[in-house]
mmCIF file of C-alpha atoms in Angstrom:
data_model
loop_
_atom_site.group_PDB
_atom_site.id
_atom_site.type_symbol
_atom_site.label_atom_id
_atom_site.label_comp_id
_atom_site.label_asym_id
_atom_site.label_seq_id
_atom_site.Cartn_x
_atom_site.Cartn_y
_atom_site.Cartn_z
ATOM 1 C CA GLY H 1 -0.648 29.836 -10.160
ATOM 2 C CA ALA H 2 -2.602 29.402 -13.350
ATOM 3 C CA VAL H 3 -3.601 25.962 -14.588
ATOM 4 C CA VAL H 4 -2.747 25.029 -18.152
ATOM 5 C CA SER H 5 -3.682 21.731 -19.779
ATOM 6 C CA GLN H 6 -2.542 20.081 -22.984
ATOM 7 C CA HIS H 7 -4.052 17.307 -25.025
ATOM 8 C CA PRO H 8 -2.957 14.760 -25.946
ATOM 9 C CA SER H 9 -0.131 14.059 -23.505
ATOM 10 C CA TRP H 10 1.534 11.882 -26.097
ATOM 11 C CA VAL H 11 0.940 10.916 -29.713
ATOM 12 C CA ILE H 12 2.580 8.585 -32.197
ATOM 13 C CA CYS H 13 1.896 9.116 -35.874
ATOM 14 C CA LYS H 14 3.125 8.032 -39.282
ATOM 15 C CA SER H 15 5.328 10.241 -41.380
ATOM 16 C CA GLY H 16 3.282 12.512 -43.635
ATOM 17 C CA THR H 17 0.261 12.790 -41.373
ATOM 18 C CA SER H 18 -0.877 15.864 -39.437
ATOM 19 C CA VAL H 19 -1.188 16.097 -35.684
ATOM 20 C CA LYS H 20 -3.148 18.624 -33.647
ATOM 21 C CA ILE H 21 -2.154 19.588 -30.111
ATOM 22 C CA GLU H 22 -4.478 21.580 -27.857
ATOM 23 C CA CYS H 23 -3.543 24.005 -25.106
ATOM 24 C CA ARG H 24 -6.175 25.221 -22.679
ATOM 25 C CA SER H 25 -6.060 27.768 -19.881
ATOM 26 C CA LEU H 26 -8.410 26.301 -17.287
ATOM 27 C CA ASP H 27 -8.927 29.050 -14.771
ATOM 28 C CA PHE H 28 -8.223 32.276 -16.638
ATOM 29 C CA GLN H 29 -8.448 33.882 -20.043
ATOM 30 C CA ALA H 30 -5.382 34.219 -22.223
ATOM 31 C CA THR H 31 -5.263 36.507 -25.235
ATOM 32 C CA THR H 32 -1.712 35.326 -25.796
ATOM 33 C CA MET H 33 -0.247 31.848 -25.528
ATOM 34 C CA PHE H 34 3.224 30.624 -26.384
ATOM 35 C CA TRP H 35 4.323 27.394 -28.066
ATOM 36 C CA TYR H 36 7.709 25.880 -27.253
ATOM 37 C CA ARG H 37 9.581 22.841 -28.485
ATOM 38 C CA GLN H 38 12.083 20.899 -26.412
ATOM 39 C CA PHE H 39 14.468 18.278 -27.792
ATOM 40 C CA PRO H 40 16.065 15.721 -25.451
ATOM 41 C CA LYS H 41 18.552 17.206 -22.985
ATOM 42 C CA GLN H 42 17.933 20.695 -24.347
ATOM 43 C CA SER H 43 16.120 23.786 -23.178
ATOM 44 C CA LEU H 44 12.747 25.091 -24.264
ATOM 45 C CA MET H 45 12.878 26.963 -27.550
ATOM 46 C CA LEU H 46 10.071 29.343 -28.414
ATOM 47 C CA MET H 47 8.385 28.492 -31.710
ATOM 48 C CA ALA H 48 5.601 31.031 -31.913
ATOM 49 C CA THR H 49 3.303 33.401 -30.079
ATOM 50 C CA SER H 50 -0.380 32.626 -30.467
ATOM 51 C CA ASN H 51 -2.671 35.660 -30.485
ATOM 52 C CA GLU H 52 -6.425 35.395 -29.959
ATOM 53 C CA GLY H 53 -8.269 36.772 -32.951
ATOM 54 C CA SER H 54 -5.200 37.440 -35.075
ATOM 55 C CA LYS H 55 -2.282 35.705 -36.743
ATOM 56 C CA ALA H 56 0.406 33.979 -34.766
ATOM 57 C CA THR H 57 3.912 35.418 -34.634
ATOM 58 C CA TYR H 58 6.602 32.903 -35.529
ATOM 59 C CA GLU H 59 10.211 32.883 -34.382
ATOM 60 C CA GLN H 60 12.959 32.970 -36.971
ATOM 61 C CA GLY H 61 13.480 29.619 -38.627
ATOM 62 C CA VAL H 62 10.058 28.204 -37.733
ATOM 63 C CA GLU H 63 7.929 27.381 -40.788
ATOM 64 C CA LYS H 64 4.488 28.887 -40.353
ATOM 65 C CA ASP H 65 2.972 26.642 -43.031
ATOM 66 C CA LYS H 66 4.217 23.564 -41.246
ATOM 67 C CA PHE H 67 3.257 24.560 -37.720
ATOM 68 C CA LEU H 68 -0.249 25.969 -37.953
ATOM 69 C CA ILE H 69 -1.499 27.867 -34.931
ATOM 70 C CA ASN H 70 -5.106 28.760 -34.232
ATOM 71 C CA HIS H 71 -6.132 30.742 -31.165
ATOM 72 C CA ALA H 72 -9.861 30.336 -31.485
ATOM 73 C CA SER H 73 -10.933 31.518 -28.058
ATOM 74 C CA LEU H 74 -9.565 33.094 -24.903
ATOM 75 C CA THR H 75 -8.968 29.660 -23.390
ATOM 76 C CA LEU H 76 -7.829 27.539 -26.340
ATOM 77 C CA SER H 77 -4.888 27.549 -28.717
ATOM 78 C CA THR H 78 -4.057 24.689 -31.078
ATOM 79 C CA LEU H 79 -0.822 23.756 -32.787
ATOM 80 C CA THR H 80 -1.075 21.544 -35.850
ATOM 81 C CA VAL H 81 2.072 19.876 -37.120
ATOM 82 C CA THR H 82 1.379 19.296 -40.805
ATOM 83 C CA SER H 83 3.013 16.564 -42.872
ATOM 84 C CA ALA H 84 4.994 15.433 -39.869
ATOM 85 C CA HIS H 85 8.431 13.919 -40.317
ATOM 86 C CA PRO H 86 10.647 12.055 -37.854
ATOM 87 C CA GLU H 87 12.689 15.193 -37.205
ATOM 88 C CA ASP H 88 9.517 16.830 -35.843
ATOM 89 C CA SER H 89 9.520 14.326 -32.994
ATOM 90 C CA SER H 90 9.875 16.409 -29.864
ATOM 91 C CA PHE H 91 8.238 17.572 -26.636
ATOM 92 C CA TYR H 92 5.833 20.426 -27.355
ATOM 93 C CA ILE H 93 4.905 22.702 -24.447
ATOM 94 C CA CYS H 94 2.535 25.643 -24.297
ATOM 95 C CA GLY H 95 2.789 28.568 -21.920
ATOM 96 C CA CYS H 96 0.256 31.158 -20.791
ATOM 97 C CA PRO H 97 0.893 34.530 -19.148
ATOM 98 C CA GLY H 98 -0.186 34.842 -15.548
ATOM 99 C CA THR H 99 -2.146 37.743 -14.095
ATOM 100 C CA GLY H 100 -0.404 40.969 -15.041
ATOM 101 C CA GLY H 101 1.570 39.237 -17.761
ATOM 102 C CA ASN H 102 4.877 39.069 -15.903
ATOM 103 C CA THR H 103 4.928 35.363 -15.191
ATOM 104 C CA GLN H 104 4.297 32.385 -17.431
ATOM 105 C CA TYR H 105 2.713 29.064 -16.578
ATOM 106 C CA PHE H 106 3.203 25.948 -18.627
ATOM 107 C CA GLY H 107 1.192 22.954 -19.648
ATOM 108 C CA PRO H 108 2.374 19.414 -18.962
ATOM 109 C CA GLY H 109 3.670 19.001 -22.516
ATOM 110 C CA THR H 110 2.862 16.729 -25.456
ATOM 111 C CA ARG H 111 5.327 14.087 -26.563
ATOM 112 C CA LEU H 112 5.170 13.693 -30.370
ATOM 113 C CA THR H 113 6.814 10.703 -32.009
ATOM 114 C CA VAL H 114 6.764 10.492 -35.788
ATOM 115 C CA LEU H 115 7.568 7.100 -37.256
ATOM 116 C CA GLY F 1 19.592 37.654 -30.207
ATOM 117 C CA GLN F 2 19.015 37.349 -26.501
ATOM 118 C CA GLN F 3 20.973 34.590 -24.868
ATOM 119 C CA LEU F 4 21.065 33.272 -21.339
ATOM 120 C CA ASN F 5 23.860 31.259 -19.786
ATOM 121 C CA GLN F 6 23.505 29.066 -16.737
ATOM 122 C CA SER F 7 26.153 27.586 -14.515
ATOM 123 C CA PRO F 8 26.948 25.010 -13.549
ATOM 124 C CA GLN F 9 25.617 22.833 -16.359
ATOM 125 C CA SER F 10 25.195 19.961 -13.918
ATOM 126 C CA MET F 11 25.899 19.221 -10.304
ATOM 127 C CA PHE F 12 25.959 16.211 -8.032
ATOM 128 C CA ILE F 13 25.542 16.904 -4.337
ATOM 129 C CA GLN F 14 24.977 15.022 -1.119
ATOM 130 C CA GLU F 15 21.569 15.178 0.494
ATOM 131 C CA GLY F 16 21.497 17.994 3.025
ATOM 132 C CA GLU F 17 23.981 20.200 1.194
ATOM 133 C CA ASP F 18 23.169 23.677 -0.042
ATOM 134 C CA VAL F 19 23.097 24.390 -3.772
ATOM 135 C CA SER F 20 23.807 27.560 -5.692
ATOM 136 C CA MET F 21 23.324 28.149 -9.411
ATOM 137 C CA ASN F 22 23.317 31.291 -11.463
ATOM 138 C CA CYS F 23 22.176 32.753 -14.710
ATOM 139 C CA THR F 24 23.655 35.555 -16.800
ATOM 140 C CA SER F 25 22.383 37.410 -19.806
ATOM 141 C CA SER F 26 23.853 39.519 -22.574
ATOM 142 C CA SER F 27 20.921 41.900 -22.264
ATOM 143 C CA ILE F 28 18.674 43.374 -19.610
ATOM 144 C CA PHE F 29 15.494 41.715 -18.433
ATOM 145 C CA ASN F 30 12.784 43.272 -16.297
ATOM 146 C CA THR F 31 11.564 39.943 -14.962
ATOM 147 C CA TRP F 32 13.559 36.896 -13.966
ATOM 148 C CA LEU F 33 11.829 33.546 -13.501
ATOM 149 C CA TRP F 34 13.135 30.278 -12.110
ATOM 150 C CA TYR F 35 11.536 26.951 -13.099
ATOM 151 C CA LYS F 36 12.036 23.287 -12.242
ATOM 152 C CA GLN F 37 11.312 20.581 -14.783
ATOM 153 C CA ASP F 38 10.921 16.907 -13.988
ATOM 154 C CA PRO F 39 11.338 14.316 -16.778
ATOM 155 C CA GLY F 40 8.395 14.213 -19.155
ATOM 156 C CA GLU F 41 6.640 17.180 -17.582
ATOM 157 C CA GLY F 42 6.278 20.886 -18.191
ATOM 158 C CA PRO F 43 8.316 23.447 -16.220
ATOM 159 C CA VAL F 44 6.916 24.513 -12.866
ATOM 160 C CA LEU F 45 7.402 28.077 -11.685
ATOM 161 C CA LEU F 46 9.466 28.301 -8.492
ATOM 162 C CA ILE F 47 10.192 31.992 -8.014
ATOM 163 C CA ALA F 48 9.472 35.202 -9.921
ATOM 164 C CA LEU F 49 11.607 38.345 -9.510
ATOM 165 C CA TYR F 50 10.545 41.805 -10.658
ATOM 166 C CA LYS F 51 12.984 44.370 -9.257
ATOM 167 C CA ALA F 52 16.742 44.780 -9.480
ATOM 168 C CA GLY F 53 18.246 43.719 -6.168
ATOM 169 C CA GLU F 54 15.111 41.855 -5.088
ATOM 170 C CA LEU F 55 15.677 38.806 -2.903
ATOM 171 C CA THR F 56 12.751 36.378 -2.723
ATOM 172 C CA SER F 57 12.289 33.087 -0.909
ATOM 173 C CA ASN F 58 9.974 30.146 -1.435
ATOM 174 C CA GLY F 59 10.544 27.593 1.314
ATOM 175 C CA ARG F 60 14.101 26.315 1.001
ATOM 176 C CA LEU F 61 14.605 28.248 -2.230
ATOM 177 C CA THR F 62 15.983 31.778 -2.424
ATOM 178 C CA ALA F 63 16.548 33.758 -5.590
ATOM 179 C CA GLN F 64 17.922 37.203 -6.305
ATOM 180 C CA PHE F 65 17.506 39.632 -9.189
ATOM 181 C CA GLY F 66 20.935 41.066 -9.982
ATOM 182 C CA ILE F 67 21.570 44.790 -9.672
ATOM 183 C CA THR F 68 22.638 45.063 -13.315
ATOM 184 C CA ARG F 69 19.405 43.270 -14.372
ATOM 185 C CA LYS F 70 21.604 40.918 -16.392
ATOM 186 C CA ASP F 71 21.902 38.131 -13.862
ATOM 187 C CA SER F 72 20.119 36.133 -11.212
ATOM 188 C CA PHE F 73 20.954 33.321 -8.841
ATOM 189 C CA LEU F 74 19.021 30.546 -7.159
ATOM 190 C CA ASN F 75 19.975 28.889 -3.886
ATOM 191 C CA ILE F 76 18.507 25.704 -2.475
ATOM 192 C CA SER F 77 19.216 24.979 1.162
ATOM 193 C CA ALA F 78 19.367 21.544 2.783
ATOM 194 C CA SER F 79 18.761 19.620 -0.438
ATOM 195 C CA ILE F 80 16.520 16.548 -0.450
ATOM 196 C CA PRO F 81 16.110 13.785 -3.056
ATOM 197 C CA SER F 82 12.983 15.353 -4.568
ATOM 198 C CA ASP F 83 15.047 18.417 -5.538
ATOM 199 C CA VAL F 84 16.446 16.332 -8.396
ATOM 200 C CA GLY F 85 15.580 17.812 -11.784
ATOM 201 C CA ILE F 86 16.466 20.456 -14.317
ATOM 202 C CA TYR F 87 16.412 24.060 -13.150
ATOM 203 C CA PHE F 88 15.862 26.739 -15.762
ATOM 204 C CA CYS F 89 16.226 30.467 -15.451
ATOM 205 C CA ALA F 90 14.145 32.561 -17.799
ATOM 206 C CA GLY F 91 13.988 36.244 -18.592
ATOM 207 C CA GLN F 92 11.215 38.471 -19.807
ATOM 208 C CA ARG F 93 11.572 42.023 -21.082
ATOM 209 C CA THR F 94 8.027 43.347 -20.739
ATOM 210 C CA SER F 95 4.652 42.156 -19.503
ATOM 211 C CA TYR F 96 2.959 39.594 -21.747
ATOM 212 C CA ASP F 97 6.172 39.270 -23.749
ATOM 213 C CA LYS F 98 7.795 35.954 -24.607
ATOM 214 C CA VAL F 99 10.001 34.285 -22.014
ATOM 215 C CA ILE F 100 13.556 33.314 -22.976
ATOM 216 C CA PHE F 101 14.984 30.217 -21.312
ATOM 217 C CA GLY F 102 18.510 29.441 -20.216
ATOM 218 C CA PRO F 103 20.079 26.064 -21.061
ATOM 219 C CA GLY F 104 19.343 24.635 -17.612
ATOM 220 C CA THR F 105 21.228 23.193 -14.653
ATOM 221 C CA SER F 106 20.808 19.504 -13.957
ATOM 222 C CA LEU F 107 20.768 18.709 -10.253
ATOM 223 C CA SER F 108 21.356 15.249 -8.842
ATOM 224 C CA VAL F 109 21.074 14.596 -5.111
ATOM 225 C CA ILE F 110 22.862 11.608 -3.630
ATOM 226 C CA PRO F 111 21.012 10.186 -0.617
#
């Protein structure tokens, strides 16, 4: 399967600061990447679809001005949590389509804790 | 919106027992995916299903794509302690589309 990396693996920040999370596809090119959020003991919830060279598509209820997505190249998408608050503390996971687009491979996740 | 249900929500089994879990949807999917997630890690793809009625195995795991395209099941035979984790089903409507996750089944294996 495809290899997806995320950086950092965990981050702790103060309330009001911004945090950037990177997602990289290591062995393939991805014109589309997906950002998910997972709260404790819950499932993965899709936040947005990141599109290379164009604007991201956000799911209903997700603030696009708070969760900035930049898909700068075919192997890199970034998610920036702006003005983070404690309720933004969560596990953020990115996913990339596999060959043919009918599977999805996930990164190892980024644990964000906002104090 | 699209919603997936998984059952059971959790299960505790003895090592060596077989396990069966299933997933149902209110709408049709053209791809069914089964993932396992360990604590603090991302989901790992176990099995992908692409055709209604398809039965696919991966070692001790077997999954089937339901005829109605609204359900799927996953079986694990002869469970071992490392099978412990959260199992998620996920559906996809078209290629390169988003993947919708079920709520998960938590599996505990008693040695």
